[in-house]
PDB file of C-alpha atoms in Angstrom:
ATOM      1  CA  MET A  10      11.308   3.974   0.865  1.00  0.00           C
ATOM      2  CA  GLN A  11       7.839   2.514   0.667  1.00  0.00           C
ATOM      3  CA  VAL A  12       4.354   3.477  -0.395  1.00  0.00           C
ATOM      4  CA  PHE A  13       1.853   1.774   1.892  1.00  0.00           C
ATOM      5  CA  ASP A  14      -1.476   0.476   0.675  1.00  0.00           C
ATOM      6  CA  ALA A  15      -4.443   0.800   3.023  1.00  0.00           C
ATOM      7  CA  SER A  16      -4.606  -3.004   3.267  1.00  0.00           C
ATOM      8  CA  SER A  17      -1.166  -3.189   4.891  1.00  0.00           C
ATOM      9  CA  ILE A  18      -1.529  -0.431   7.423  1.00  0.00           C
ATOM     10  CA  ILE A  19      -4.983  -1.698   8.431  1.00  0.00           C
ATOM     11  CA  TYR A  20      -3.604  -5.262   8.622  1.00  0.00           C
ATOM     12  CA  ALA A  21      -0.839  -4.000  10.920  1.00  0.00           C
ATOM     13  CA  TRP A  22      -3.261  -1.965  13.025  1.00  0.00           C
ATOM     14  CA  ASP A  23      -5.656  -4.881  13.456  1.00  0.00           C
ATOM     15  CA  ASN A  24      -3.041  -7.586  14.084  1.00  0.00           C
ATOM     16  CA  TYR A  25      -0.406  -5.680  16.092  1.00  0.00           C
ATOM     17  CA  PRO A  26      -2.371  -3.429  18.483  1.00  0.00           C
ATOM     18  CA  VAL A  27      -0.389  -0.405  19.606  1.00  0.00           C
ATOM     19  CA  GLN A  28      -1.092  -1.227  23.269  1.00  0.00           C
ATOM     20  CA  GLN A  29       0.562  -4.647  22.900  1.00  0.00           C
ATOM     21  CA  PHE A  30       3.230  -3.745  20.319  1.00  0.00           C
ATOM     22  CA  PRO A  31       4.297  -0.208  21.250  1.00  0.00           C
ATOM     23  CA  GLY A  32       7.843  -0.779  19.971  1.00  0.00           C
ATOM     24  CA  LEU A  33       6.555  -1.638  16.503  1.00  0.00           C
ATOM     25  CA  TRP A  34       4.478   1.520  16.343  1.00  0.00           C
ATOM     26  CA  GLU A  35       7.331   3.667  17.659  1.00  0.00           C
ATOM     27  CA  TRP A  36       9.481   2.206  14.871  1.00  0.00           C
ATOM     28  CA  MET A  37       6.728   2.869  12.319  1.00  0.00           C
ATOM     29  CA  GLU A  38       6.414   6.466  13.531  1.00  0.00           C
ATOM     30  CA  ALA A  39      10.171   6.958  13.189  1.00  0.00           C
ATOM     31  CA  ARG A  40       9.991   5.611   9.612  1.00  0.00           C
ATOM     32  CA  ILE A  41       7.110   8.006   8.895  1.00  0.00           C
ATOM     33  CA  ASN A  42       9.069  10.921  10.358  1.00  0.00           C
ATOM     34  CA  ASP A  43      12.185  10.195   8.321  1.00  0.00           C
ATOM     35  CA  GLY A  44      10.107   9.957   5.134  1.00  0.00           C
ATOM     36  CA  SER A  45      10.670   6.225   4.589  1.00  0.00           C
ATOM     37  CA  ILE A  46       6.947   5.505   4.713  1.00  0.00           C
ATOM     38  CA  MET A  47       4.322   7.448   2.816  1.00  0.00           C
ATOM     39  CA  MET A  48       0.860   6.822   1.401  1.00  0.00           C
ATOM     40  CA  SER A  49      -1.135   7.932  -1.570  1.00  0.00           C
ATOM     41  CA  SER A  50      -3.909  10.322  -0.600  1.00  0.00           C
ATOM     42  CA  VAL A  51      -6.465   7.793  -1.888  1.00  0.00           C
ATOM     43  CA  ALA A  52      -4.988   5.046   0.328  1.00  0.00           C
ATOM     44  CA  LEU A  53      -5.202   7.332   3.350  1.00  0.00           C
ATOM     45  CA  GLY A  54      -8.825   8.001   2.426  1.00  0.00           C
ATOM     46  CA  GLU A  55      -9.489   4.257   2.476  1.00  0.00           C
ATOM     47  CA  VAL A  56      -7.916   4.028   5.934  1.00  0.00           C
ATOM     48  CA  HIS A  57     -10.145   6.875   7.128  1.00  0.00           C
ATOM     49  CA  THR A  58     -13.226   5.011   5.899  1.00  0.00           C
ATOM     50  CA  ASN A  59     -12.263   1.563   7.199  1.00  0.00           C
ATOM     51  CA  SER A  60     -10.242   2.258  10.355  1.00  0.00           C
ATOM     52  CA  PRO A  61     -10.759   5.781  11.738  1.00  0.00           C
ATOM     53  CA  ASP A  62      -8.563   5.152  14.790  1.00  0.00           C
ATOM     54  CA  CYS A  63      -5.671   4.023  12.566  1.00  0.00           C
ATOM     55  CA  TRP A  64      -6.241   7.077  10.359  1.00  0.00           C
ATOM     56  CA  GLN A  65      -6.028   9.326  13.433  1.00  0.00           C
ATOM     57  CA  TRP A  66      -2.780   7.645  14.509  1.00  0.00           C
ATOM     58  CA  LEU A  67      -1.319   8.249  11.021  1.00  0.00           C
ATOM     59  CA  ARG A  68      -2.401  11.887  11.125  1.00  0.00           C
ATOM     60  CA  ASP A  69      -0.878  12.316  14.596  1.00  0.00           C
ATOM     61  CA  ALA A  70       2.353  10.746  13.303  1.00  0.00           C
ATOM     62  CA  ASP A  71       2.420  13.358  10.488  1.00  0.00           C
ATOM     63  CA  LEU A  72       2.287  10.814   7.686  1.00  0.00           C
ATOM     64  CA  GLN A  73       3.252  12.329   4.329  1.00  0.00           C
ATOM     65  CA  THR A  74       0.727  11.743   1.591  1.00  0.00           C
ATOM     66  CA  HIS A  75       1.367  11.834  -2.106  1.00  0.00           C
ATOM     67  CA  GLU A  76      -1.374  13.705  -3.891  1.00  0.00           C
ATOM     68  CA  ILE A  77      -2.584  12.424  -7.239  1.00  0.00           C
ATOM     69  CA  ASN A  78      -0.916  14.460  -9.966  1.00  0.00           C
ATOM     70  CA  ASN A  79      -0.854  14.329 -13.759  1.00  0.00           C
ATOM     71  CA  ALA A  80       2.053  11.864 -13.914  1.00  0.00           C
ATOM     72  CA  ILE A  81       0.222   9.471 -11.576  1.00  0.00           C
ATOM     73  CA  LEU A  82      -3.004   9.851 -13.549  1.00  0.00           C
ATOM     74  CA  GLN A  83      -1.181   9.102 -16.801  1.00  0.00           C
ATOM     75  CA  GLU A  84       0.481   6.017 -15.327  1.00  0.00           C
ATOM     76  CA  SER A  85      -2.825   4.821 -13.879  1.00  0.00           C
ATOM     77  CA  LEU A  86      -4.469   5.178 -17.296  1.00  0.00           C
ATOM     78  CA  ARG A  87      -1.617   3.176 -18.848  1.00  0.00           C
ATOM     79  CA  ILE A  88      -2.045   0.391 -16.264  1.00  0.00           C
ATOM     80  CA  LYS A  89      -5.821   0.433 -16.651  1.00  0.00           C
ATOM     81  CA  ASP A  90      -5.390   0.065 -20.429  1.00  0.00           C
ATOM     82  CA  LEU A  91      -2.897  -2.812 -19.967  1.00  0.00           C
ATOM     83  CA  LEU A  92      -5.485  -4.614 -17.829  1.00  0.00           C
ATOM     84  CA  GLY A  93      -8.165  -4.127 -20.473  1.00  0.00           C
ATOM     85  CA  ILE A  94     -10.423  -2.131 -18.168  1.00  0.00           C
ATOM     86  CA  VAL A  95     -12.813   0.036 -20.138  1.00  0.00           C
ATOM     87  CA  GLY A  96     -14.486   2.965 -18.416  1.00  0.00           C
ATOM     88  CA  ASP A  97     -15.632   1.980 -14.939  1.00  0.00           C
ATOM     89  CA  LYS A  98     -16.055  -1.716 -15.756  1.00  0.00           C
ATOM     90  CA  TYR A  99     -13.551  -3.167 -13.305  1.00  0.00           C
ATOM     91  CA  GLY A 100     -13.324  -6.944 -12.922  1.00  0.00           C
ATOM     92  CA  GLY A 101     -12.816  -8.948  -9.756  1.00  0.00           C
ATOM     93  CA  GLY A 102      -9.321  -7.585  -9.134  1.00  0.00           C
ATOM     94  CA  VAL A 103      -8.018  -4.062  -8.684  1.00  0.00           C
ATOM     95  CA  GLY A 104     -10.270  -1.050  -8.478  1.00  0.00           C
ATOM     96  CA  GLU A 105      -9.614   2.543  -9.418  1.00  0.00           C
ATOM     97  CA  ASN A 106      -7.963   3.420  -6.092  1.00  0.00           C
ATOM     98  CA  ASP A 107      -5.716   0.343  -6.307  1.00  0.00           C
ATOM     99  CA  ILE A 108      -4.488   1.416  -9.730  1.00  0.00           C
ATOM    100  CA  LEU A 109      -3.831   4.949  -8.458  1.00  0.00           C
ATOM    101  CA  ILE A 110      -1.851   3.525  -5.520  1.00  0.00           C
ATOM    102  CA  ILE A 111       0.227   1.309  -7.826  1.00  0.00           C
ATOM    103  CA  ALA A 112       0.782   4.285 -10.133  1.00  0.00           C
ATOM    104  CA  THR A 113       1.921   6.380  -7.142  1.00  0.00           C
ATOM    105  CA  ALA A 114       4.544   3.760  -6.263  1.00  0.00           C
ATOM    106  CA  SER A 115       5.594   3.495  -9.906  1.00  0.00           C
ATOM    107  CA  VAL A 116       5.951   7.225 -10.536  1.00  0.00           C
ATOM    108  CA  SER A 117       7.740   7.842  -7.232  1.00  0.00           C
ATOM    109  CA  GLY A 118      10.057   4.848  -7.805  1.00  0.00           C
ATOM    110  CA  LYS A 119       9.157   3.275  -4.463  1.00  0.00           C
ATOM    111  CA  GLU A 120       8.284  -0.201  -3.294  1.00  0.00           C
ATOM    112  CA  LEU A 121       4.619  -0.906  -2.553  1.00  0.00           C
ATOM    113  CA  VAL A 122       3.655  -2.510   0.755  1.00  0.00           C
ATOM    114  CA  THR A 123       0.358  -4.335   0.234  1.00  0.00           C
ATOM    115  CA  ASP A 124      -1.462  -7.156   1.918  1.00  0.00           C
ATOM    116  CA  GLU A 125      -3.823  -7.920  -0.908  1.00  0.00           C
ATOM    117  CA  GLY A 126      -3.697 -11.588  -1.819  1.00  0.00           C
ATOM    118  CA  TRP A 127      -0.889 -12.830  -4.048  1.00  0.00           C
ATOM    119  CA  GLN A 128      -1.916 -14.633  -7.231  1.00  0.00           C
ATOM    120  CA  PRO A 129       1.132 -16.682  -8.290  1.00  0.00           C
ATOM    121  CA  ILE A 130      -0.532 -17.362 -11.636  1.00  0.00           C
ATOM    122  CA  PRO A 131      -2.244 -14.248 -12.989  1.00  0.00           C
ATOM    123  CA  PRO A 132      -5.890 -14.751 -13.947  1.00  0.00           C
ATOM    124  CA  LYS A 133      -6.665 -15.232 -17.637  1.00  0.00           C
ATOM    125  CA  LYS A 134      -8.598 -11.966 -17.560  1.00  0.00           C
ATOM    126  CA  LEU A 135      -6.096  -9.356 -16.423  1.00  0.00           C
ATOM    127  CA  GLU A 136      -8.860  -7.163 -14.980  1.00  0.00           C
ATOM    128  CA  ASN A 137      -9.181  -9.853 -12.273  1.00  0.00           C
ATOM    129  CA  CYS A 138      -5.603  -9.295 -11.047  1.00  0.00           C
ATOM    130  CA  ARG A 139      -5.127  -8.037  -7.510  1.00  0.00           C
ATOM    131  CA  MET A 140      -2.450  -5.495  -6.625  1.00  0.00           C
ATOM    132  CA  PRO A 141       0.563  -7.842  -6.268  1.00  0.00           C
ATOM    133  CA  ALA A 142      -0.189  -9.519  -9.612  1.00  0.00           C
ATOM    134  CA  VAL A 143      -0.553  -6.139 -11.334  1.00  0.00           C
ATOM    135  CA  CYS A 144       2.744  -4.958  -9.806  1.00  0.00           C
ATOM    136  CA  SER A 145       4.442  -8.123 -11.059  1.00  0.00           C
ATOM    137  CA  LEU A 146       3.282  -7.781 -14.663  1.00  0.00           C
ATOM    138  CA  GLN A 147       6.195  -7.420 -17.080  1.00  0.00           C
ATOM    139  CA  THR A 148       4.782  -4.106 -18.302  1.00  0.00           C
ATOM    140  CA  VAL A 149       4.298  -2.647 -14.794  1.00  0.00           C
ATOM    141  CA  GLN A 150       7.260  -3.905 -12.684  1.00  0.00           C
ATOM    142  CA  VAL A 151       6.565  -2.218  -9.334  1.00  0.00           C
ATOM    143  CA  PRO A 152       8.378  -3.964  -6.480  1.00  0.00           C
ATOM    144  CA  TRP A 153       6.031  -5.006  -3.685  1.00  0.00           C
ATOM    145  CA  ILE A 154       6.164  -6.682  -0.295  1.00  0.00           C
ATOM    146  CA  SER A 155       3.669  -7.697   2.385  1.00  0.00           C
ATOM    147  CA  PHE A 156       3.700  -5.973   5.771  1.00  0.00           C
ATOM    148  CA  LEU A 157       4.984  -9.061   7.596  1.00  0.00           C
ATOM    149  CA  ASN A 158       7.826  -9.524   5.105  1.00  0.00           C
ATOM    150  CA  TYR A 159       8.578  -5.798   5.349  1.00  0.00           C
ATOM    151  CA  ILE A 160       8.998  -6.204   9.124  1.00  0.00           C
ATOM    152  CA  LYS A 161      11.057  -9.407   8.760  1.00  0.00           C
ATOM    153  CA  ARG A 162      13.337  -7.827   6.163  1.00  0.00           C
ATOM    154  CA  SER A 163      14.033  -4.902   8.501  1.00  0.00           C
ATOM    155  CA  GLU A 164      15.531  -7.317  11.067  1.00  0.00           C
ATOM    156  CA  SER A 165      14.297  -4.884  13.723  1.00  0.00           C
ATOM    157  CA  VAL A 166      13.548  -6.191  17.195  1.00  0.00           C
ATOM    158  CA  PHE A 167      10.556  -4.629  18.945  1.00  0.00           C
ATOM    159  CA  ARG A 168      10.388  -4.576  22.715  1.00  0.00           C
TER     160      ARG A 168
END
């Protein structure tokens, strides 16, 4: 089961148009319907802002969203503290929504699908880490995968 970040679903929407890749989107809808794919409510909000047509498709597919609860808030505060972020002074890496999305994956015990850029060597200032680098921190340990690798790993064939 996976928690999708807005970056991945928008990447998929923009690079694999439903008119040209209907089999992919039928497969995605089936994964949504069986509960294998879900999103944090804040990630879905980002999709609504940045890709309204993708947001509508997700709504029509009955995507399950995970609302932010106390456990997610507590985990996000822990991650924010680990990164050395004080108040609303975020660096050049993750923002508040990103941390909430990572915390959602962590608390729900699911893999995160994100297409934010991978930083093989974390920045010296941890507040400059993007989502994959934060997930990979020893003290966070949230498994993550890009959308393309998610598709490849499935070994599905789309016609």
